[in-house]
XYZ file of C-alpha atoms in Angstrom:
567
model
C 38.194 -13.995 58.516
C 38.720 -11.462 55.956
C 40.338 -13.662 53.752
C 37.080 -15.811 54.243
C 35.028 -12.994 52.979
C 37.195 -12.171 49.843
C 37.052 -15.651 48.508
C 33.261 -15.867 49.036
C 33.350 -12.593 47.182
C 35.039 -13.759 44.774
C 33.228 -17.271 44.822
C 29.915 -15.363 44.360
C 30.987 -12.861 41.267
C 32.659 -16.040 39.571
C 28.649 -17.779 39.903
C 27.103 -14.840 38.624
C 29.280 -14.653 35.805
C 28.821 -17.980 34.663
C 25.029 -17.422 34.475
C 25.292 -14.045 32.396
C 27.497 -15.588 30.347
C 24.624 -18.102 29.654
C 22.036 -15.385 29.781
C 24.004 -14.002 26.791
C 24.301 -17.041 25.012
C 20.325 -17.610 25.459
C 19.873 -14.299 24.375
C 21.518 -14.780 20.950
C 19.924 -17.972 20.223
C 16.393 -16.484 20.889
C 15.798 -19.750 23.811
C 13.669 -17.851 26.355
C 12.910 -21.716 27.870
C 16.515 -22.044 28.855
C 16.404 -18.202 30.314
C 13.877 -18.960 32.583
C 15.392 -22.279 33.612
C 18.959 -20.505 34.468
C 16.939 -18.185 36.601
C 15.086 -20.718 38.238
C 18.812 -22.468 38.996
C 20.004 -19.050 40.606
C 16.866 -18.516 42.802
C 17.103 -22.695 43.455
C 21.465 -22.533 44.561
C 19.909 -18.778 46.595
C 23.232 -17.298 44.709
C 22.610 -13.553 45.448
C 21.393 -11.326 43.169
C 23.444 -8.043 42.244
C 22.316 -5.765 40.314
C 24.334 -6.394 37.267
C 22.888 -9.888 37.398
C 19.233 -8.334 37.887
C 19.363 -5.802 35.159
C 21.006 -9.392 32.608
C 17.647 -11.565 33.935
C 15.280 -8.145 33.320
C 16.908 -7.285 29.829
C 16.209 -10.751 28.423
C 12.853 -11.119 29.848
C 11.588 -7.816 28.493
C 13.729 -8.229 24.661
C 11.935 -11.318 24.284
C 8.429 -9.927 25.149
C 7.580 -11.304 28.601
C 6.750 -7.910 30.049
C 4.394 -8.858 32.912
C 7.804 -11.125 34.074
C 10.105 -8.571 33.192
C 8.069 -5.897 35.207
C 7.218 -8.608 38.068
C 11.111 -8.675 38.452
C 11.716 -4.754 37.646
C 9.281 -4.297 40.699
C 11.108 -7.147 43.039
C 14.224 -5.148 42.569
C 15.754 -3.725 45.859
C 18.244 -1.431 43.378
C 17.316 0.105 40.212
C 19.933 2.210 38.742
C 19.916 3.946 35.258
C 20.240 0.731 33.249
C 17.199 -1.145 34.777
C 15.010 2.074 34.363
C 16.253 2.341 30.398
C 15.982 -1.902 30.045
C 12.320 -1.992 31.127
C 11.435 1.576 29.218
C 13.197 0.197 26.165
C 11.539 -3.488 26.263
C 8.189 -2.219 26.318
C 8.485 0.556 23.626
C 10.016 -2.384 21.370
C 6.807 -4.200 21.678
C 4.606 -1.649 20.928
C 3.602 -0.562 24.396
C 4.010 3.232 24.577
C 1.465 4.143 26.923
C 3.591 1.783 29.675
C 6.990 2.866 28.790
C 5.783 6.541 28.947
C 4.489 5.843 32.857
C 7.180 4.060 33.620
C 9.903 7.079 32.200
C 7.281 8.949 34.475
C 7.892 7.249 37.093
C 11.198 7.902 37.104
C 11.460 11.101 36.806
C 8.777 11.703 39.534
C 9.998 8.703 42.202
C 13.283 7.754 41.588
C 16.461 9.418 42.350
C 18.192 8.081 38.947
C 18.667 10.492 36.248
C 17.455 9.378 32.681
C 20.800 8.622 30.342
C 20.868 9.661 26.605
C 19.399 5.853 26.032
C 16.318 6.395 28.262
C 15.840 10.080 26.051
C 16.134 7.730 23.499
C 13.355 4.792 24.269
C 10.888 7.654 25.900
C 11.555 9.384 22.519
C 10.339 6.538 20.325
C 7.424 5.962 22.696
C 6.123 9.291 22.017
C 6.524 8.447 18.323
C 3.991 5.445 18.898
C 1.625 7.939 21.079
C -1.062 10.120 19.351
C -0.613 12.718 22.194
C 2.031 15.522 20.859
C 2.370 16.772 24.129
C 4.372 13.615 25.508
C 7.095 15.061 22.816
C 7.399 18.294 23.512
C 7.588 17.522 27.404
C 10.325 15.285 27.347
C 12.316 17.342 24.638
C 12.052 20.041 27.608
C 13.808 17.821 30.296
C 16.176 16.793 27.123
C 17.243 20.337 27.362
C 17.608 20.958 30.792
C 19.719 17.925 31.555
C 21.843 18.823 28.551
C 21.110 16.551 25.982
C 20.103 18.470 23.199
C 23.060 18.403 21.039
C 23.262 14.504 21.395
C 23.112 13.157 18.172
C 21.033 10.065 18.914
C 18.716 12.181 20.982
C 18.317 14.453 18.199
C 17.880 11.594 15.573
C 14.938 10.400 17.725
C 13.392 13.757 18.335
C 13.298 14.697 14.497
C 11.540 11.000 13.978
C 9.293 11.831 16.388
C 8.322 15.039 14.808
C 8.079 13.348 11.497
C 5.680 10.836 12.610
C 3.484 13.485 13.884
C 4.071 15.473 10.783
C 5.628 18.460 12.033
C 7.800 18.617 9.098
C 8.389 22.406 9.148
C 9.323 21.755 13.270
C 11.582 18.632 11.688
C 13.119 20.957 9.469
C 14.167 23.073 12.517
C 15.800 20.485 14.364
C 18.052 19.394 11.542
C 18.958 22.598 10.497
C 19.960 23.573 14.157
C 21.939 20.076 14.519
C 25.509 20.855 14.317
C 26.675 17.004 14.425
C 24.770 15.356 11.750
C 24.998 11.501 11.206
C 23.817 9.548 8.448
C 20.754 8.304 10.545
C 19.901 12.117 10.759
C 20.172 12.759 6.756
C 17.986 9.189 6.551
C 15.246 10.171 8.663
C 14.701 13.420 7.313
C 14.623 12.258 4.225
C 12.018 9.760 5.519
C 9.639 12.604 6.183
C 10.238 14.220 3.094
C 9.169 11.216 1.574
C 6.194 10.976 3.557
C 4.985 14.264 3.474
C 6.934 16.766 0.851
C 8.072 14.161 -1.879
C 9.027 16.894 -4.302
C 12.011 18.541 -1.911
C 13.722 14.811 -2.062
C 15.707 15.824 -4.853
C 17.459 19.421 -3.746
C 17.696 17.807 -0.035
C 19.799 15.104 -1.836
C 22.223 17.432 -3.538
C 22.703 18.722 -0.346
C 23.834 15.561 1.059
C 26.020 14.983 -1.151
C 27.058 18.695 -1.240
C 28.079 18.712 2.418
C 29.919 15.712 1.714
C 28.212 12.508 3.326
C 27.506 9.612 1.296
C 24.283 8.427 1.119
C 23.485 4.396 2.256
C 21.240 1.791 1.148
C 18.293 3.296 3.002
C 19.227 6.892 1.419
C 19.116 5.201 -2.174
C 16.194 3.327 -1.232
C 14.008 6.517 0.149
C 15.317 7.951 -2.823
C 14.060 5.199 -5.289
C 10.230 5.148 -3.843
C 9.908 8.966 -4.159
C 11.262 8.720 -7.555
C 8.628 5.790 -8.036
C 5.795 7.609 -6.039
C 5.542 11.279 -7.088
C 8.804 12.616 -8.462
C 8.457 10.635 -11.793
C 11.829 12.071 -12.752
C 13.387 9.401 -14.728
C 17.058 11.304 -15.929
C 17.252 11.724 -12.498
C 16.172 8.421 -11.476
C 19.187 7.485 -13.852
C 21.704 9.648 -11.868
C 20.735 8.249 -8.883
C 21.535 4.465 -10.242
C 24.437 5.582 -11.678
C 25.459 6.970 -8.258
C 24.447 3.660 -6.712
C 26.357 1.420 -8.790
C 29.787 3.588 -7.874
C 28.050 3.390 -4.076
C 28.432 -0.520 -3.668
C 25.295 -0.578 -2.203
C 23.508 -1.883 -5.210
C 23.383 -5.830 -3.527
C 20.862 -4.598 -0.882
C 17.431 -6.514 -1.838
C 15.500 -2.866 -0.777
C 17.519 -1.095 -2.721
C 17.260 -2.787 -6.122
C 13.504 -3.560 -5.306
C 13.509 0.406 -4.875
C 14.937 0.836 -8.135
C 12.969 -1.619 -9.950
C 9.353 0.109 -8.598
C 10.990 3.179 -10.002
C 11.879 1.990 -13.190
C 8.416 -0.085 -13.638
C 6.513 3.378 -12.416
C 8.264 5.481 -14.971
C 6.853 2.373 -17.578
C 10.636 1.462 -18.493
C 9.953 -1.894 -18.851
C 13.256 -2.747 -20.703
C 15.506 -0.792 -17.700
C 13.277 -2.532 -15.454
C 13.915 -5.743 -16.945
C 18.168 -5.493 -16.316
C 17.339 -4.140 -12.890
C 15.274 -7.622 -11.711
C 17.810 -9.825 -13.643
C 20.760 -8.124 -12.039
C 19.222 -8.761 -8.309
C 21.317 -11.136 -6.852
C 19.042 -11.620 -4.195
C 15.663 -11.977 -4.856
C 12.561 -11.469 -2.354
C 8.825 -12.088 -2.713
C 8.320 -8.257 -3.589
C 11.059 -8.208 -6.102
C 8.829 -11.432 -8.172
C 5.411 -9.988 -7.609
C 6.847 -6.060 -8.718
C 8.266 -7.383 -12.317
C 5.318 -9.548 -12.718
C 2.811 -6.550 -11.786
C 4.751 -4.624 -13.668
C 4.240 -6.889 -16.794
C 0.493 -6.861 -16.287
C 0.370 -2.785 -15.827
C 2.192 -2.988 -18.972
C -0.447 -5.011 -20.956
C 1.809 -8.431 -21.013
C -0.247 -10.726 -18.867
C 0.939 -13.662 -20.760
C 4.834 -12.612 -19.385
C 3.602 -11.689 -15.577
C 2.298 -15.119 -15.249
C 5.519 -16.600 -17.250
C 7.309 -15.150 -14.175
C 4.756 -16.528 -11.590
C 5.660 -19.974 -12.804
C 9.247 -19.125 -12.861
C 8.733 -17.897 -9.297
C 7.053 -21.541 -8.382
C 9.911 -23.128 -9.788
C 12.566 -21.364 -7.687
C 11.275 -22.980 -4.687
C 9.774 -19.624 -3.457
C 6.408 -19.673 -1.309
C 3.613 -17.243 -2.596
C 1.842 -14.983 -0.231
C -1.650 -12.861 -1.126
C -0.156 -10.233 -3.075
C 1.554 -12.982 -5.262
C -1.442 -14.857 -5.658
C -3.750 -11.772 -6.933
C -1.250 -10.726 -9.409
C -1.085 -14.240 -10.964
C -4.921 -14.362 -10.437
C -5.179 -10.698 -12.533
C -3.385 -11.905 -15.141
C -5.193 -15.053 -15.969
C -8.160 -12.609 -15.860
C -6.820 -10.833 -18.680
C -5.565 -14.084 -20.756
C -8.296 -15.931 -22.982
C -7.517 -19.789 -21.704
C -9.340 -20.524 -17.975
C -6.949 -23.480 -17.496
C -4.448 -21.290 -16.079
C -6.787 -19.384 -13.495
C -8.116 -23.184 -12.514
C -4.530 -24.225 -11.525
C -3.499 -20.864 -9.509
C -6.963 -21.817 -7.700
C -5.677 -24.796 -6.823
C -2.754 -23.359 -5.400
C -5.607 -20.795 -3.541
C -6.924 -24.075 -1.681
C -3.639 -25.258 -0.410
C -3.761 -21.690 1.675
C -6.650 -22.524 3.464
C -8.235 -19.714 5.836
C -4.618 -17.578 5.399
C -6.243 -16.077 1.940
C -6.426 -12.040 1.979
C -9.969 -11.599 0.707
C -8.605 -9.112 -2.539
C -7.000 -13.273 -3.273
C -10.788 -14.601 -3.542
C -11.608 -10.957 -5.175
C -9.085 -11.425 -7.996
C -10.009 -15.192 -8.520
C -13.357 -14.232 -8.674
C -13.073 -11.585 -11.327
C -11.128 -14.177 -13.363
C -13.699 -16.223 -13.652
C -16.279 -13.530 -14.297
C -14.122 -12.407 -16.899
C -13.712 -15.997 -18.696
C -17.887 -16.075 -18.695
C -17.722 -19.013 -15.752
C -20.548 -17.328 -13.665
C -21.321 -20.488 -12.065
C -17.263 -20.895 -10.836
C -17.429 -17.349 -9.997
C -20.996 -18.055 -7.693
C -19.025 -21.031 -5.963
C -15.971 -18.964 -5.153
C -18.465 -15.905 -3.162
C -20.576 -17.926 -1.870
C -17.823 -19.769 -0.150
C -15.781 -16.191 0.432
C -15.308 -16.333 4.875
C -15.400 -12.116 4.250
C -16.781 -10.360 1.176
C -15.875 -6.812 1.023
C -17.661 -4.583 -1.445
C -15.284 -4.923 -4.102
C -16.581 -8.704 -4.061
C -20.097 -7.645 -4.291
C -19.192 -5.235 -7.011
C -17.565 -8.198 -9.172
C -20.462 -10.340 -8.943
C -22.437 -7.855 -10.123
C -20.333 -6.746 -13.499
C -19.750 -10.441 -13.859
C -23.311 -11.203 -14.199
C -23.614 -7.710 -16.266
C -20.914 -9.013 -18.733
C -22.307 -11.757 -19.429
C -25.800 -11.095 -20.019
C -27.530 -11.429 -16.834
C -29.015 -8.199 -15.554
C -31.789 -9.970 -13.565
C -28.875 -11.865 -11.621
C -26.383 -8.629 -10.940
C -29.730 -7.037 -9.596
C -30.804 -9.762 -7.701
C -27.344 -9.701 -6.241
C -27.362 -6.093 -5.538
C -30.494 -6.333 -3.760
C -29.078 -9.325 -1.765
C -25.564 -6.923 -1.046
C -28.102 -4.160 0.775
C -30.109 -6.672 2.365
C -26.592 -7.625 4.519
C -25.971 -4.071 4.642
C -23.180 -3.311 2.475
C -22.867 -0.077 1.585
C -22.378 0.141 -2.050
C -19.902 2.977 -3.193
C -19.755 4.903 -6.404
C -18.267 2.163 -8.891
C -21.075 -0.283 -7.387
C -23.616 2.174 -9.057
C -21.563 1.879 -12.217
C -22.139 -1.631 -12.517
C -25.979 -1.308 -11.353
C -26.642 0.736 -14.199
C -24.444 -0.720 -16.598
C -26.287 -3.767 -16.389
C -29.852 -2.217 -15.884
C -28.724 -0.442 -19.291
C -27.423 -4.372 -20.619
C -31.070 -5.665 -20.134
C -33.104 -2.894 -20.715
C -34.528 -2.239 -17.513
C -35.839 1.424 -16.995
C -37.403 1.315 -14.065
C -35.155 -0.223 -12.171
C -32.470 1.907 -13.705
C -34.138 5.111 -12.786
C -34.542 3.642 -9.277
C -31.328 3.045 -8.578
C -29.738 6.264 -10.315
C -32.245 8.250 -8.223
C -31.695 6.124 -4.571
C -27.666 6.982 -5.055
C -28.163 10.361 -3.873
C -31.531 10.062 -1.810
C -30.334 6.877 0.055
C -26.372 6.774 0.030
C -25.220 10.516 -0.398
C -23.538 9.539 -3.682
C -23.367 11.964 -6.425
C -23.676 10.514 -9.747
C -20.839 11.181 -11.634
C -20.578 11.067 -15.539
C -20.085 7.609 -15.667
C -23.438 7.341 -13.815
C -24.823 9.401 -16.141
C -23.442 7.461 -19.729
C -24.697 4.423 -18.317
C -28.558 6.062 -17.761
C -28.372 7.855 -21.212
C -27.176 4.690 -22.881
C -30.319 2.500 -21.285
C -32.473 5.614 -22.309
C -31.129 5.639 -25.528
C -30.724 2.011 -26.590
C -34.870 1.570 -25.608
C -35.369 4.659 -27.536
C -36.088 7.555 -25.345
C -33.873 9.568 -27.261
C -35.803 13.105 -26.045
C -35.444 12.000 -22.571
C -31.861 10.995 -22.853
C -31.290 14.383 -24.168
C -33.072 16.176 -21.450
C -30.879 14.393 -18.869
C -27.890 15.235 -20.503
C -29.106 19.391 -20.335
C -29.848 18.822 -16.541
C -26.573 17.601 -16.039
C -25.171 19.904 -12.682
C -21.929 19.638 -14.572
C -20.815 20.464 -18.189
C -21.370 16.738 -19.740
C -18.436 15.309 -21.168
C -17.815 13.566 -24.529
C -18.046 10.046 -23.699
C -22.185 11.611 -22.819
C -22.616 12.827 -26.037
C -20.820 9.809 -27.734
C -23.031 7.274 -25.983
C -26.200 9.948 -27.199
C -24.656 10.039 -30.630
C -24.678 5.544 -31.015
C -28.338 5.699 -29.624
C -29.482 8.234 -32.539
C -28.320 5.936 -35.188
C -29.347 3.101 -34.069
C -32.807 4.813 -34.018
C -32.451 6.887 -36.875
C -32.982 10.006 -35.496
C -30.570 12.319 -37.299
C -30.907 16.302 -35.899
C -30.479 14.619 -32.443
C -27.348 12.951 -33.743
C -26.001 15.729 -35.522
C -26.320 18.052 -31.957
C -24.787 15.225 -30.100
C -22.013 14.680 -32.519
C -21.419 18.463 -32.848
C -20.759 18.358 -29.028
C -18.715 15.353 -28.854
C -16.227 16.880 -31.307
C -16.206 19.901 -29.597
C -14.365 18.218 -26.665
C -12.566 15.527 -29.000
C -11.740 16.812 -32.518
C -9.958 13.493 -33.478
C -12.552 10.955 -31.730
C -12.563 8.496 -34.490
C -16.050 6.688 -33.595
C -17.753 9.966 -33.403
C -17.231 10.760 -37.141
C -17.977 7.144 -38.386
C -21.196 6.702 -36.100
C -22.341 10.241 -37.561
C -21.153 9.285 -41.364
C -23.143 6.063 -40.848
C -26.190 7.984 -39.941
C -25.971 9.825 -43.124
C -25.565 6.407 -45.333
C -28.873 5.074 -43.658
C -30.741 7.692 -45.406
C -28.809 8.156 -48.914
C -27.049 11.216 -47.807
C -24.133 10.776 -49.588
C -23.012 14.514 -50.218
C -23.329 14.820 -46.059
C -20.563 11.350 -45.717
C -18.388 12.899 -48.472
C -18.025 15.944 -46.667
C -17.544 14.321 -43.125
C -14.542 12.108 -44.463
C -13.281 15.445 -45.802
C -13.121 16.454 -42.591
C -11.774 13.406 -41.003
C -8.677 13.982 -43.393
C -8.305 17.714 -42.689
C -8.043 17.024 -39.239
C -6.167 13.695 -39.487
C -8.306 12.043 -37.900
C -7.055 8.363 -37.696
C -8.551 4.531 -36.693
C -7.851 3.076 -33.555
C -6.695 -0.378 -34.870
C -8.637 -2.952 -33.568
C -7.772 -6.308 -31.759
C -8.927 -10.291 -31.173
C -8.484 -11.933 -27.729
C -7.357 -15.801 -28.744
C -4.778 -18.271 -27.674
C -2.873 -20.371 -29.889
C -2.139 -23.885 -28.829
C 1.352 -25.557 -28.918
């Protein structure tokens, strides 16, 4: 009879074996289908259930994101012990559920006889991370101590990142200090919150590293790279650091060398850039679209979109991002044809477009003077934000139209946009393009009175060059001296290009006066002011200004044509 028993025993552990195995196997090829059809095979043959099996069927379920299952079988559970508690605690804060994996660590503290394990610390850790409510942290840090934990390293590691995502660096600081058994992870998210939140200390805290010996990894070199790119701007560092990576071996990691390419491309090192794309051996959708922004940033549209083509022919799909940079540097190429077939690419993508895709492709045809393209592409836009408005508008104003950028300005508030302070720029750019006082003084004056906008001084060049250009040259003035801030020199520039194309010479000579008091090499100032004095024979008054001009070495811009030569 014993016997009997044994080999049933045995008979049973043998069938439950067999099914985790598969359970595993399921697991690694991500088949949740065939899961769910082993369980229903166990519950079918009634094979009982131990709790090893239990906590196998409940640690698929919630991995793969069926957490009403996964919690329906958690609950059907006669025995829970530590590993089902830190399964279902763990699944949920995977899948962004913090709120339930925080009651559920609750209720196990408050119901269950099971003590938590450094893994549960762990998972109700990282689900305070993902709260908003600080005191979640601080709570469970408290029963970290008095079970003993404290000095765990992967409890620690997942305290400081909670403190970091909360940004209590000088807290974060604390901990790491106090940590006794520091592990790269440790190092790595510290220096994550440096990067986040104290950029400039990224440097000294990665002497350190090195100083107490540790070596740092890819995601130390790539932390590194993005504060070097961000705020740092040190680029004979940024060179120590590649040298340090190339010795490092870590130098194949796609994050890494897209790291150090944002880096170089920040620091404008086009050329070091350059060697750091070609020497990716594996190239990602960020590392194209970085060199190819990079180009454009540079002033080399002509190479970004080069790269874009070379990108195409790679076999690589394009996402948003891709498609805007290409998009931005047709904008800024003569030729239309190329924008046209990019926007055929833009149709193949359907709904999926970002709306900054149909901004870009908008402002490229703005820019080329194809208003009616541009009209076709927002009126067909599922979303405009106000940087589509806004484009529309200095498209129109570009080219001419100031009745049509009003009209659709007027339309934009009608739908209740809220125009913001570069929308005003436009507005008065192109009352100032077609002469229109009134309307300019209407909006200039509804910016503050309607929106709570402050005109800035790029408000205020755009009203003193309407003013000017119609010839209220007094009343451009007298806005200029009730400025509520010291006026700048582009102010007194625009002022200065209004007297002489009225001829009105002591205004001119003020304005000028002031313009070189901010800019004593502005090149345009002296020859606007020079060419005042040649309208009216003043010959002595030129001589002496180009005098000047050479005293000061004062030198011309050199100027530039926008064409494309065929092949």
């Amino acid at each position: 009879m014993h016997r009997a028993g044994h080999v049933n025993t045995i008979t049973t552990t043998t069938h439950q074996q067999f099914y985790i195995n598969f359970l595993c196997k399921s697991l690694e090829t991500c088949n949740l289908l065939h899961a769910k059809s082993i369980h229903a095979n166990l519950i079918k043959a009634s094979i009982p259930s131990s709790i090893y099996l239990s906590n196998h069927l409940l640690n698929f379920y919630v991995k793969f994101g069926d957490l009403n299952y996964g919690l329906k079988l958690f609950d059907q559970m006669r025995e829970r012990n530590v590993v089902s508690w830190s399964s279902v605690i763990s699944g949920f804060v995977q899948h962004g559920c913090s709120s339930q994996a925080l009651s559920l660590f609750s209720g196990m503290h408050r119901e269950s006889m099971v003590s938590p394990n450094a893994f549960t610390l762990v998972s109700a850790l990282r689900a305070c991370s993902l709260s908003e409510d600080l005191k979640d942290l601080y709570q469970i840090y408290a029963l970290i101590i008095r079970l003993g934990f404290e000095s765990n390293v992967f409890v620690v590691n997942a305290f400081l990142t909670g403190l970091i995502r909360h940004e209590k660096l000088l807290e974060a600081k604390q901990v790491f200090n106090e940590c006794l058994n520091k592990d790269i992870v440790t190092w790595n998210a510290m220096m994550a919150g440096l990067l986040q939140l104290s950029c400039l200390e990224l440097p000294s805290f990665l002497y350190r590293m090195c100083y107490d010996g540790l070596k740092p990894d890819h995601f130390t070199f790539a932390t590194i790279f993005t504060g070097l790119a961000a705020d740092i701007s040190d680029i004979r560092l940024g060179l120590q650091v590649h040298g340090r990576l190339i010795k490092s071996g870590h130098g194949a990691d796609v994050c890494v060398g897209n790291s150090l390419l944002d880096m170089y491309l920040k620091n404008r090192r086009m050329v070091d850039g350059g060697k750091a794309f070609d020497e990716l051996s594996i190239k990602n959708k960020r590392s194209w679209t970085q060199m190819a922004a990079g180009f454009l940033e540079y002033g080399e549209p002509r190479k970004a979109l080069e790269l874009f083509v070379e990108m195409t022919q790679t076999g690589m799909e394009h996402n948003n991002f891709t498609l805007a940079t290409a998009l931005n540097a047709c904008a800024n190429l003569p030729s239309v044809e190329d924008g046209k077939k990019i926007h055929g690419l833009r149709v193949k993508f359907g709904s999926e477009v970002d709306v900054c895709v149909d901004n870009a492709l908008l402002d490229m045809y703005a820019k080329s003077g194809c208003m009616k393209e541009a009209e076709i592409v927002f009126r067909m836009m599922p979303c405009r934000s106000v940087v589509s408005w806004t484009s529309m508008i200095i498209g129109y104003a570009h080219n001419g139209q100031a009745r049509e950028a009003l009209e659709i300005f007027d339309e934009m508030r009608m739908e209740n946009i809220e125009p913001n302070y570069i929308t005003f720029i436009v507005v008065l750019y192109a009352c100032s393009q077609g002469g229109l006082i009134d309307e300019g003084w209407k909006y200039f004056l509804s910016m503050s009175s309607d929106y709570g906008i402050s005109p800035g001084e790029d408000h205020y060049v755009c009203m003193v060059n309407l003013l000017g250009r119609a010839g209220h040259i007094k009343e451009a003035k007298e806005l200029i001296l009730r400025m509520p801030f010291k006026p700048g020199v582009l102010v007194w520039q625009t002022l200065v290009g209004a007297c002489q194309l009225h001829g009105d010479l002591e205004t001119g000579k003020l304005a000028a006066e002031r313009a070189m008091h901010f800019d004593t090499l502005s090149y345009s100032t002296y020859v606007t002011l020079s060419n005042m004095f040649a309208d009216l024979k003043n010959w002595d008054s030129v001589g002496m200004l180009r005098n000047l001009m050479e005293n000061r070495a004062v030198k011309k811009v050199p100027g530039s044509s926008w064409i494309e030569v065929g092949v």
